[in-house]
CSV table of C-alpha atoms (C1' of nucleotides) in Angstrom, one decimal:
chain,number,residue,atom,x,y,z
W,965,UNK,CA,110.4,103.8,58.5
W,966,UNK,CA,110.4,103.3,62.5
W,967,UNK,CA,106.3,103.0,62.0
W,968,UNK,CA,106.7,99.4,60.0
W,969,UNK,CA,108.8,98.7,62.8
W,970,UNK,CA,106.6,99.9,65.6
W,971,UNK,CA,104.1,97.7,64.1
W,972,UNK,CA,105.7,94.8,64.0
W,973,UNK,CA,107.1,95.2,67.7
W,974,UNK,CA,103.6,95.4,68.8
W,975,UNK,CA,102.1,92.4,66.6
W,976,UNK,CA,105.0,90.5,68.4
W,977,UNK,CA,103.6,91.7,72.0
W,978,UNK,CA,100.6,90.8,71.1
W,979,UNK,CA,100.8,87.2,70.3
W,980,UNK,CA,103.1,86.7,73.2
W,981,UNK,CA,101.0,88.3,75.4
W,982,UNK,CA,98.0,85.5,74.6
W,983,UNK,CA,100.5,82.8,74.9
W,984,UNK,CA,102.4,84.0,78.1
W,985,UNK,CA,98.7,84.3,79.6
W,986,UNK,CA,97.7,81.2,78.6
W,987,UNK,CA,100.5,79.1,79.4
W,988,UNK,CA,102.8,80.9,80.9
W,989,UNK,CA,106.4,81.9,80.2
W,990,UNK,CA,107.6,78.7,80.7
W,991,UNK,CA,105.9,76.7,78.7
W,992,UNK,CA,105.7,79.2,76.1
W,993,UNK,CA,109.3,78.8,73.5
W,994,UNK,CA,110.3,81.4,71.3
W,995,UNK,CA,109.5,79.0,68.3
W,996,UNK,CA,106.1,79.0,69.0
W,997,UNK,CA,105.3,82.8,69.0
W,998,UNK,CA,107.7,83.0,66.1
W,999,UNK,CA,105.2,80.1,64.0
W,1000,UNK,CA,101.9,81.9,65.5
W,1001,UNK,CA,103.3,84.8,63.5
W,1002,UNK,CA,105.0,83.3,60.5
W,1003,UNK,CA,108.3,84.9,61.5
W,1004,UNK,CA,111.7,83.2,61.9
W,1005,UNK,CA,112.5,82.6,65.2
W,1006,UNK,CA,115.8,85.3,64.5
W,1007,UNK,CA,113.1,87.6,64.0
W,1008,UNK,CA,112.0,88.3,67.4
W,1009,UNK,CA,115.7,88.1,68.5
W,1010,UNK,CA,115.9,91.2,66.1
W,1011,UNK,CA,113.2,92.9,68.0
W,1012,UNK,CA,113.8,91.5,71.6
W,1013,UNK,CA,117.0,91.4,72.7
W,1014,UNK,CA,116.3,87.7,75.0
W,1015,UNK,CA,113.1,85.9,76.2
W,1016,UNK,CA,113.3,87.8,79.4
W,1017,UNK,CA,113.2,91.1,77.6
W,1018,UNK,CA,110.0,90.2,75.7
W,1019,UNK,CA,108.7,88.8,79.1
W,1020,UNK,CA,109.1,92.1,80.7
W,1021,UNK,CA,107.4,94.0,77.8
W,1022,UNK,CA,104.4,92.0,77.5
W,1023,UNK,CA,104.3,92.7,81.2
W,1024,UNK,CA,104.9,96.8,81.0
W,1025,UNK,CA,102.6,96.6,78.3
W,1026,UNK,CA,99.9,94.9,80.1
W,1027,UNK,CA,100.5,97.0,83.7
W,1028,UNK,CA,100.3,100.2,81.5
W,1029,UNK,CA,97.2,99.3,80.1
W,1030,UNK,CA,95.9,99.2,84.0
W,1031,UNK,CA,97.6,102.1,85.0
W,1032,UNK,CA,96.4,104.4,82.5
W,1033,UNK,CA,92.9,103.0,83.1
W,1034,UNK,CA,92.8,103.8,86.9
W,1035,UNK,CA,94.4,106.9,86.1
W,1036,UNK,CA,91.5,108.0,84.1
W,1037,UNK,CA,89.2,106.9,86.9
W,1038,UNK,CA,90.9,108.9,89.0
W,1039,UNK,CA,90.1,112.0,86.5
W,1040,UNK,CA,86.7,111.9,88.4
W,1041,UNK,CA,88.0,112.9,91.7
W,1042,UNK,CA,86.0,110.0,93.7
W,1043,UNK,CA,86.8,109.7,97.1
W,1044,UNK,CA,90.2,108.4,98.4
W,1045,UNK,CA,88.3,105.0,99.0
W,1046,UNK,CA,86.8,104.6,96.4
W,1047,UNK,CA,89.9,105.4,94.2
W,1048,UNK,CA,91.9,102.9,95.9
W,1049,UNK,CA,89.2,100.2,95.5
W,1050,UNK,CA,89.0,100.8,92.1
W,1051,UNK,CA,92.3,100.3,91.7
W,1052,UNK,CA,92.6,96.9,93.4
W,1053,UNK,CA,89.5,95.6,91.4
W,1054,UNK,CA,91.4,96.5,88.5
W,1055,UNK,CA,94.5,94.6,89.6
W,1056,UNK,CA,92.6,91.8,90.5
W,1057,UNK,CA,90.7,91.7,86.9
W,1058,UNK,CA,93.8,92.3,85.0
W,1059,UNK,CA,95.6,88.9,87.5
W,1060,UNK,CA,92.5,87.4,86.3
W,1061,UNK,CA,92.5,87.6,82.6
W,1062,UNK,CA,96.2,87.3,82.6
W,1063,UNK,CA,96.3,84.2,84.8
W,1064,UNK,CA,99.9,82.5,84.1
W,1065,UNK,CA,101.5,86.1,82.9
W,1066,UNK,CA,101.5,86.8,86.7
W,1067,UNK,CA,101.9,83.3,88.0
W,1068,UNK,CA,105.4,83.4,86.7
W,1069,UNK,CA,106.1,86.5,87.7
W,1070,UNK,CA,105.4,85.9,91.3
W,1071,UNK,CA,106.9,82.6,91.1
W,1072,UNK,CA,110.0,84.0,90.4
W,1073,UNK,CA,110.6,86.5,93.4
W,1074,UNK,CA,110.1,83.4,95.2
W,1075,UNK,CA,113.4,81.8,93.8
W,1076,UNK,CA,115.9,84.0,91.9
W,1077,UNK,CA,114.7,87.4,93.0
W,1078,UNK,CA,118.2,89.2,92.5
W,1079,UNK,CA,118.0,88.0,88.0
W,1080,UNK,CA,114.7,89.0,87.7
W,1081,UNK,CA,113.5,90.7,90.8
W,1082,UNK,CA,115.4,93.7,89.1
W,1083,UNK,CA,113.3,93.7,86.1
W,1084,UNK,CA,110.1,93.6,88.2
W,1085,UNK,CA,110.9,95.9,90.4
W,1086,UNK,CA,109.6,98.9,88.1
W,1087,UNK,CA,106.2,97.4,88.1
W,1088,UNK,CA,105.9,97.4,91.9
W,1089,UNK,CA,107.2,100.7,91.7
W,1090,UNK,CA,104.6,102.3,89.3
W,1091,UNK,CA,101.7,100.1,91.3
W,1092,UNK,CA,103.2,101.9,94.5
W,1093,UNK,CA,103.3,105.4,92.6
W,1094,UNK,CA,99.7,105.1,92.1
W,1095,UNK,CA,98.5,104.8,95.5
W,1096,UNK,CA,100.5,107.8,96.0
W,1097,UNK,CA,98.7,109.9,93.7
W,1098,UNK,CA,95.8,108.7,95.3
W,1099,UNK,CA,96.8,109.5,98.3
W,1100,UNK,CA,98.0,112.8,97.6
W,1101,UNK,CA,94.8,113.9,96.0
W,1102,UNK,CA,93.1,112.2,98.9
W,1103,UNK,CA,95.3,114.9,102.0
W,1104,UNK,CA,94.7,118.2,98.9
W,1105,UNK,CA,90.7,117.1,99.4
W,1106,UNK,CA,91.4,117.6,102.8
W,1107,UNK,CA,90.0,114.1,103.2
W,1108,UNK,CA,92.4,112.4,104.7
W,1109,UNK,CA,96.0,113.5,107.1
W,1110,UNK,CA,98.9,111.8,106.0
W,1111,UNK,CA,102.7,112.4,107.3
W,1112,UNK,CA,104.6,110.2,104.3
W,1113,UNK,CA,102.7,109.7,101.2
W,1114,UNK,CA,105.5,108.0,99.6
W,1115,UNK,CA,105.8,105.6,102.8
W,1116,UNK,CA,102.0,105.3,103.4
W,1117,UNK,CA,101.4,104.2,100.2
W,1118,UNK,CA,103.7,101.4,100.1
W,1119,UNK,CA,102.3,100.9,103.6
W,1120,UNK,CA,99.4,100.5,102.2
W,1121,UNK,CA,100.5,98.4,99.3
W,1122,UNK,CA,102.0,95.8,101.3
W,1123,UNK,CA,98.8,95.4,103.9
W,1124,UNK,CA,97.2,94.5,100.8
W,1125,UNK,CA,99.8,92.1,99.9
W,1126,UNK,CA,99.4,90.8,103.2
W,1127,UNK,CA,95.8,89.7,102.1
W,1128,UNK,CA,97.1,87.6,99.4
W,1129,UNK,CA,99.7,86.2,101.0
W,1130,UNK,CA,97.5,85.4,104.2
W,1131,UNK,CA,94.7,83.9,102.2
W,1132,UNK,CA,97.3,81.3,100.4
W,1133,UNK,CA,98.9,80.0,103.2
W,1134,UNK,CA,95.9,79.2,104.8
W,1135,UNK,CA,94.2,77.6,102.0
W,1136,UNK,CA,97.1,75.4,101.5
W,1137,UNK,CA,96.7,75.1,97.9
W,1138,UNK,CA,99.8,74.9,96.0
W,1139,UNK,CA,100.7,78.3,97.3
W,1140,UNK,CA,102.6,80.6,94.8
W,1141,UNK,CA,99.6,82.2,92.6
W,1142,UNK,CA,95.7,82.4,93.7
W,1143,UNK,CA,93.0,79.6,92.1
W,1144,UNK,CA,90.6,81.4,90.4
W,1145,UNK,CA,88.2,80.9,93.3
W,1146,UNK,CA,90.7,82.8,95.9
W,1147,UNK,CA,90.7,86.2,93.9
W,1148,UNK,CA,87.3,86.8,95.2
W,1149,UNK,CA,88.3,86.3,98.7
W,1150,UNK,CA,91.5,87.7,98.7
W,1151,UNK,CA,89.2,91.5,97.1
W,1152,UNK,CA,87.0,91.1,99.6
W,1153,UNK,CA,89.7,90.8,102.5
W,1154,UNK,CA,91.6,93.9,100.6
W,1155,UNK,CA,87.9,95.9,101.0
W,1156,UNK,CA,87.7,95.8,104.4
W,1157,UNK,CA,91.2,96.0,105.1
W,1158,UNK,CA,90.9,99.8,102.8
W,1159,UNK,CA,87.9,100.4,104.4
W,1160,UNK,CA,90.0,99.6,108.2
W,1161,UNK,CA,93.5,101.6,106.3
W,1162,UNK,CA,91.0,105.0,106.5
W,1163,UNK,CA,89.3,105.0,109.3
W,1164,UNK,CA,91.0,102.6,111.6
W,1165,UNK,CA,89.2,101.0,114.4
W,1166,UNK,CA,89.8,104.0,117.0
W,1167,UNK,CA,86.4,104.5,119.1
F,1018,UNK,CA,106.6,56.6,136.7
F,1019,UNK,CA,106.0,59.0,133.7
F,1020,UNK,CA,107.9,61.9,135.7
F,1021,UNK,CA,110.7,60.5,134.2
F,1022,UNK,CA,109.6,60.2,130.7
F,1023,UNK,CA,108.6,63.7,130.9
F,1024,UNK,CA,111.7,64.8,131.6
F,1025,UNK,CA,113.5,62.9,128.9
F,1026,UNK,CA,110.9,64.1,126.7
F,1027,UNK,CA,111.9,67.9,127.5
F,1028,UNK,CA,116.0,67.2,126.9
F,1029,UNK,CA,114.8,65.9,123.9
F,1030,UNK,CA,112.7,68.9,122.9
F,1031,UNK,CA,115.6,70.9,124.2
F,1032,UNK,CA,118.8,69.7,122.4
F,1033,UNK,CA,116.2,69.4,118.8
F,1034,UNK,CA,115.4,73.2,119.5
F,1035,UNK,CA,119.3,74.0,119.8
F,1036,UNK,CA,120.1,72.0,116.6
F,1037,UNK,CA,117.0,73.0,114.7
F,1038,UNK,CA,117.4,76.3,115.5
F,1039,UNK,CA,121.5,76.4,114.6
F,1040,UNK,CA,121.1,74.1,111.3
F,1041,UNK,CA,117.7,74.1,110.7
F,1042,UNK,CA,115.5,71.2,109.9
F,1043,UNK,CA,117.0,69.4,106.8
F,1044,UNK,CA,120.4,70.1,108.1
F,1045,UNK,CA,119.6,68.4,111.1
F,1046,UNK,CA,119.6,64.5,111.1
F,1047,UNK,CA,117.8,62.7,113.8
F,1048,UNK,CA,121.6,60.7,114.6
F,1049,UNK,CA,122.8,63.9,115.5
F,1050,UNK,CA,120.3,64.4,117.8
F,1051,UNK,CA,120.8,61.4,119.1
F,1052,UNK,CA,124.3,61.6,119.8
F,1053,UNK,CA,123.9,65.1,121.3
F,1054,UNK,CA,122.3,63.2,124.0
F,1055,UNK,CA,124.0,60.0,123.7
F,1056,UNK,CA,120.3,58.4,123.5
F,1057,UNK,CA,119.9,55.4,120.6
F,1058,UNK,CA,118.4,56.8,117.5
F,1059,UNK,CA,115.7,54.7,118.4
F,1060,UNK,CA,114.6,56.2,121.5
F,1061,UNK,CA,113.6,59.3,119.7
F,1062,UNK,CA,111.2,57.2,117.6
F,1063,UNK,CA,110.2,56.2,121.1
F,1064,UNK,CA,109.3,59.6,122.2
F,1065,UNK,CA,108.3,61.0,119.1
F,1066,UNK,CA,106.5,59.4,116.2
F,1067,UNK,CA,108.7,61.4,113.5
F,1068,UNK,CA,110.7,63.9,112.7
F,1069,UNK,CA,107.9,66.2,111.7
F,1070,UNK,CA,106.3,65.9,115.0
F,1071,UNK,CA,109.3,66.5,116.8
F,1072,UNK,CA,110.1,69.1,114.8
F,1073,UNK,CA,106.2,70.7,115.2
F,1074,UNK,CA,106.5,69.5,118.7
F,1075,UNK,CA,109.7,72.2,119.4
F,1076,UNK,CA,108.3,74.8,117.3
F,1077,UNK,CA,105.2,74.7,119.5
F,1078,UNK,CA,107.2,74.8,122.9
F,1079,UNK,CA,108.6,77.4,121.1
F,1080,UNK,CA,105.5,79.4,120.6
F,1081,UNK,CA,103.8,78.8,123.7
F,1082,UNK,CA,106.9,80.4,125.4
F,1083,UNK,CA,106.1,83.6,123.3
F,1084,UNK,CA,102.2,83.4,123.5
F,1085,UNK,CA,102.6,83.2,127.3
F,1086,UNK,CA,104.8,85.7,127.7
F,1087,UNK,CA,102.3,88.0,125.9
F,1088,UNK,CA,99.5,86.9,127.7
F,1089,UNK,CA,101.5,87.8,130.8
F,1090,UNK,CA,101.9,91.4,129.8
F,1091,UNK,CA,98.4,91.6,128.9
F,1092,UNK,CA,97.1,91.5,132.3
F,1093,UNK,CA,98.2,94.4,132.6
F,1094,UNK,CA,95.8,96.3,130.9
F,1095,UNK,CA,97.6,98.4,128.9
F,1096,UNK,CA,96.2,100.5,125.5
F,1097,UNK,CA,95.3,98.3,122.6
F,1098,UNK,CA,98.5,99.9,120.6
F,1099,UNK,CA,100.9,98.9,123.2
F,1100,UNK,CA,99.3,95.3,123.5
F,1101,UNK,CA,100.1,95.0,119.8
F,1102,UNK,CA,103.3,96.2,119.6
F,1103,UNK,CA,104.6,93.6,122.6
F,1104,UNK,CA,103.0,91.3,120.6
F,1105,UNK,CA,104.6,91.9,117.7
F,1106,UNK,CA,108.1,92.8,119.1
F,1107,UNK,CA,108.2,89.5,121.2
F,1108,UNK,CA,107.3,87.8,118.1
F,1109,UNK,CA,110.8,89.4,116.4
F,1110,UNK,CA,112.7,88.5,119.1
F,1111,UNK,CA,111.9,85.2,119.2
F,1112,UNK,CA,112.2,84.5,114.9
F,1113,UNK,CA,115.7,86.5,115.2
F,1114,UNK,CA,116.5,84.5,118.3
F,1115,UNK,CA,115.3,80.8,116.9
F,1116,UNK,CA,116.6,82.2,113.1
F,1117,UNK,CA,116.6,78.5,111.5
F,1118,UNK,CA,113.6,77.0,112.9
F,1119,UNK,CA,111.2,79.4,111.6
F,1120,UNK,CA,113.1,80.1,108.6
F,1121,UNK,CA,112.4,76.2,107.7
F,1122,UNK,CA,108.8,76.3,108.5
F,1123,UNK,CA,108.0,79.4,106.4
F,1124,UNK,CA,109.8,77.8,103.5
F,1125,UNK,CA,108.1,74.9,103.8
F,1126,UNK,CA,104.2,76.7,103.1
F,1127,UNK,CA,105.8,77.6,99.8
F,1128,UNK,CA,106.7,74.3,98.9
F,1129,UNK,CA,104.0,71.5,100.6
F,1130,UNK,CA,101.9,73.3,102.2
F,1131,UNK,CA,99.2,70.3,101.9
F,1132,UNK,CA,101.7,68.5,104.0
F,1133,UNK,CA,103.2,70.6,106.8
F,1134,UNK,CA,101.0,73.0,106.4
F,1135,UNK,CA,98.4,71.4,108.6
F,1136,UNK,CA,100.4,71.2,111.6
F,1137,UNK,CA,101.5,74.8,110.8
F,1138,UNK,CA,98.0,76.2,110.4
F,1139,UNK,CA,97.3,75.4,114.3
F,1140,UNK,CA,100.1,77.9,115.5
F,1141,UNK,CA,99.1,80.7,112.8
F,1142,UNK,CA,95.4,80.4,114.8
F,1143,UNK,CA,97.3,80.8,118.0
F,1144,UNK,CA,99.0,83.8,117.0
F,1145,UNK,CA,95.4,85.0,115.7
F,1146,UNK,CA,93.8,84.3,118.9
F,1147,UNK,CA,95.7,85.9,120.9
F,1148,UNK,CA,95.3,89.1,118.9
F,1149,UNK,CA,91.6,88.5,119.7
F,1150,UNK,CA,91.8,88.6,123.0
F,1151,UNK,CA,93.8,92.1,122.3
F,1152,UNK,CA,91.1,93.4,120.3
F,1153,UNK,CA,88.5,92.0,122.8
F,1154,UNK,CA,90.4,93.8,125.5
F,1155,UNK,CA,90.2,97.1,123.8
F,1156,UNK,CA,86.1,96.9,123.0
F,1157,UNK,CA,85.7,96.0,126.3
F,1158,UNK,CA,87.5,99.0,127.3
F,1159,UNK,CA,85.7,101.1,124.6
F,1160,UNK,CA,88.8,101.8,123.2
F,1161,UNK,CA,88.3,100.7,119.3
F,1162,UNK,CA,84.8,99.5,118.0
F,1163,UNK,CA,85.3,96.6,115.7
F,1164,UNK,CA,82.5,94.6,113.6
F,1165,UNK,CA,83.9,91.3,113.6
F,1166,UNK,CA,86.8,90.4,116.2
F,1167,UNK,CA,88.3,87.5,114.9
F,1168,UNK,CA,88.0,88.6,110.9
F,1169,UNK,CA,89.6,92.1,112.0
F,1170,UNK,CA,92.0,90.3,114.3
F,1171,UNK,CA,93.4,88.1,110.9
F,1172,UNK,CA,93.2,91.0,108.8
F,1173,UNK,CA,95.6,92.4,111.2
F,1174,UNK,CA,98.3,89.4,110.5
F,1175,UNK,CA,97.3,89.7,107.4
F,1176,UNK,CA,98.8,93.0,107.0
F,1177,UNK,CA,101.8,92.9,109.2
F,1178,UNK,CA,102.7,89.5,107.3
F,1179,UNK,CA,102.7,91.9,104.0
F,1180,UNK,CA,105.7,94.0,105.9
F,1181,UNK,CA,107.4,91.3,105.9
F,1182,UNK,CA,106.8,90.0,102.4
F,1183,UNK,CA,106.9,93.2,101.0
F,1184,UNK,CA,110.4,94.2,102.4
F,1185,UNK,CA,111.9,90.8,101.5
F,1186,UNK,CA,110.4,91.1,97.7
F,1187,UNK,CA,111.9,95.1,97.6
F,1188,UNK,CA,115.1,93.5,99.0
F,1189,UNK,CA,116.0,90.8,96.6
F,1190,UNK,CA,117.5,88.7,99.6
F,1191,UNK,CA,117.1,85.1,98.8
F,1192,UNK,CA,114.2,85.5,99.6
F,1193,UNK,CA,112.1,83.2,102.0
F,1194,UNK,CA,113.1,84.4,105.6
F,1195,UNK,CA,114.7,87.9,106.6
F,1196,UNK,CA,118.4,88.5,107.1
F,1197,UNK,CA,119.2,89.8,110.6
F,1198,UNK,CA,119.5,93.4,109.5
F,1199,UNK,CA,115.9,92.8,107.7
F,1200,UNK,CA,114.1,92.2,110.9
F,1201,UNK,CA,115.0,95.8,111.8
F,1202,UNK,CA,113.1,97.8,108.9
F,1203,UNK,CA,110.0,94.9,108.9
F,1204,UNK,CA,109.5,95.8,112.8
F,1205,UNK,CA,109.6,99.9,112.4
F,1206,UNK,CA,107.2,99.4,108.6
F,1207,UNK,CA,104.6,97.3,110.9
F,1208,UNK,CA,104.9,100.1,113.9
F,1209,UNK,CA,103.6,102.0,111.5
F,1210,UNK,CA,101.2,99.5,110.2
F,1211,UNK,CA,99.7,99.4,113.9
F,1212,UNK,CA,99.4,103.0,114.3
F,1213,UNK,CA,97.4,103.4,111.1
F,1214,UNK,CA,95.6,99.9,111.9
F,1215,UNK,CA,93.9,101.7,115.2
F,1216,UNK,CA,93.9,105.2,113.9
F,1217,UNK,CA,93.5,105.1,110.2
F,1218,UNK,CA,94.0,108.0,107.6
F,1219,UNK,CA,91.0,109.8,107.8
F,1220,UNK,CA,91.4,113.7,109.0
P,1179,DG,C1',105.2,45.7,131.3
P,1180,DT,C1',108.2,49.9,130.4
P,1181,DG,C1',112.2,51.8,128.6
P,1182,DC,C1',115.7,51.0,125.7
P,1183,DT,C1',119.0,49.4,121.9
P,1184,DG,C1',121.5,47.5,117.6
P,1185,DA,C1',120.8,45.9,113.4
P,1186,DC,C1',117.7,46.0,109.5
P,1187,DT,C1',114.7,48.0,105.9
P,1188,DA,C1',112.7,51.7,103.2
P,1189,DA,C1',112.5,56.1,101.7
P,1190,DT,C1',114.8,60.3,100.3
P,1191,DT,C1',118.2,63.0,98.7
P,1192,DC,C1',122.4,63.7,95.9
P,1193,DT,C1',125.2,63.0,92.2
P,1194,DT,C1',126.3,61.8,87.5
P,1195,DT,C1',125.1,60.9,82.9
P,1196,DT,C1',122.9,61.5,78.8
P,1197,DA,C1',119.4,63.0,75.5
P,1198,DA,C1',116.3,66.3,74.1
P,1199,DA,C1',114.5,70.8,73.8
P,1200,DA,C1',114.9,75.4,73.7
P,1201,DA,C1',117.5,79.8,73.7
P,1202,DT,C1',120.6,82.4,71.3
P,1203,DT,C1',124.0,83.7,67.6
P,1204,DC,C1',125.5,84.5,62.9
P,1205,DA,C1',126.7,84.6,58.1
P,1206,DA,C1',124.5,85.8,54.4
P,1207,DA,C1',120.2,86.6,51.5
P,1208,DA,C1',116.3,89.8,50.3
K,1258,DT,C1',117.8,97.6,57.2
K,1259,DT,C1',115.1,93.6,57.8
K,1260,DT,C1',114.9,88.7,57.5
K,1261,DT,C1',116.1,83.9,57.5
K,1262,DG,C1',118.1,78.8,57.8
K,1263,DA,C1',121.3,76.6,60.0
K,1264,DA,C1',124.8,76.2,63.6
K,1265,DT,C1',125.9,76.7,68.5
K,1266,DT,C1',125.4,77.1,73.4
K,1267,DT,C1',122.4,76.7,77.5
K,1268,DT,C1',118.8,74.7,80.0
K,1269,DT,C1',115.9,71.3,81.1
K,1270,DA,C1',114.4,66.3,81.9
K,1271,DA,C1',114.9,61.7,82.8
K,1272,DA,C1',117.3,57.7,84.3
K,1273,DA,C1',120.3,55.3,87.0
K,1274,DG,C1',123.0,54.5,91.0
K,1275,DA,C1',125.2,55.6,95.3
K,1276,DA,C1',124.8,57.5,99.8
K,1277,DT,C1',122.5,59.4,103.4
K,1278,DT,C1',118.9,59.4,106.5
K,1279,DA,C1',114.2,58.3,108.2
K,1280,DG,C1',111.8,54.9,110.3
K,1281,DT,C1',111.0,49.7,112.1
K,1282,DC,C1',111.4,45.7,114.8
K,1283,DA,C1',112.7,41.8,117.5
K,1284,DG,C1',114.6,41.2,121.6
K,1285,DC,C1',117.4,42.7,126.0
K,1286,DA,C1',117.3,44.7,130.8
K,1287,DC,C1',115.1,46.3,134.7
DNA sequence: GTGCTGACTAATTCTTTTAAAAATTCAAAA
DNA sequence: TTTTGAATTTTTAAAAGAATTAGTCAGCAC
């Protein structure tokens, strides 16, 4: 009877999900999620081996759930720009709705990357494998010349960063995690810096 | 007779420099500098409001040793690439060479940036502006066309800032600043940058 | 008056302690 | 096998105090 358990792994996602979201993993205790779903606080310890592990899930479930969506855009075999930009608006809208998931999760590289960074590495890692399946559809349309996808992509994934990153420190708000009001700019900074990644400034 | 203040002012910017660049700021107490020149500790206070505008006031002798430098080379008229990569290769050398004093200022945007970060932000705007005058260089020459100079020019930094952040978030260092060996890979990932920056992707 | 100092004060950082809260385990029931 | 209440261990939080360090000031010397 896996299914029943299935199930009940999933109900547990969910309702962590909305509180990690909401208020974030720190301010979110395992007694909580377990009274939002009647269970005994053992009970998600039967399911989820620690806090961290339920962490990480509601986060690979959430990244998935962008993934597979951009992947299905990609179905339609846009152009490599407008591939890429999809995908960033949908990172953006997903940092968006999921406000404090990501705010911890960033917060964290920043202090004791070698505990966690291992568990978020992965997500980088599939972010970085989409770009090169963009990418690589982009050189087989003949669209575009490119000497290492693999490298390129994360090339092109850390320019991107860059924007975020850039926008923060000058904004001097309390750094870490964008204000609601910075994911606009930080997009439109990522836009034209895809738009400049394609066709460069060259004359 | 304010020769001779000048001068005492530079000893003083000097022997901070050594110690903030050995210890770094917070390791460094304004005694020690004191005794380093066997000055009173009041005589710093004399020369120098605080500690924060000594400590701004090396990190901008600092810079304008590097900016200089650069500007020098430019007048040289080389290619646009070229200009870049002295640019950012002088700017290497100099966080490798002055390891503690930059690695305290970049920590400190993560912490209070309202703070520090305004006597920061003026040297991030130098840096900018002299990739301005690099871009401006290479319209002039017809080189590169570029829409808006000083937006391109930060989305430049922009994205050679993500090398950096992006290599120290894959290397789960602790984070903050680059080991020695780090500055290595962040200077060959924002070549690479600079190439596709100027030339982009598109075949 | 300008440059300088020693002694003083104020702010900050660094422990240490303790209490509370939260994570995690476990024996045993359903 | 799934579930729980209660016990246990870890983390976090706050408070208090000591110690270090930043910053001030009245006055000396030239």
């Amino acid at each position: 009877m896996s299914k029943n358990v299935d199930i009940k792994r999933a109900k547990i996602l969910e309702v962590a999900k909305r509180r990690f979201a909401h208020f974030g993993m720190a301010k979110t205790t395992m007694a909580e999620i377990a009274k939002d779903l009647s269970f005994s606080k053992a009970l998600l310890y039967y399911y989820f081996p620690d806090k961290n592990s339920l962490y990480t899930a509601v986060l690979e479930y959430v990244i998935n759930e962008m993934i597979n969506k951009v992947d299905t855009y990609l179905l339609k075999a846009v152009s490599v720009e407008r591939a890429i930009l999809f995908a960033i608006e949908s990172r953006m809208e997903l940092m968006r709705e999921n406000y404090n998931l990501f705010e911890y999760s960033t917060s964290l590289f920043m202090q004791n990357p070698g505990e966690m960074g291992k568990s978020l590495g992965p997500f980088f890692d599939r972010v970085r494998d989409q770009f090169v399946r963009i990418l690589d559809q982009g050189v087989r349309q003949g669209e575009i010349i490119v000497d290492d996808i693999e490298e390129t992509a994360e090339l092109l994934l850390f320019s991107l960063m860059g924007m975020r990153t850039g926008i923060l420190s000058k904004d001097l708000n309390d750094c870490l995690f964008p204000t609601p009001g910075e994911f606009e700019l930080i997009l439109s900074k990522q836009k034209k810096m895809v738009s400049i990644f394609i066709r460069g400034l060259r004359a």
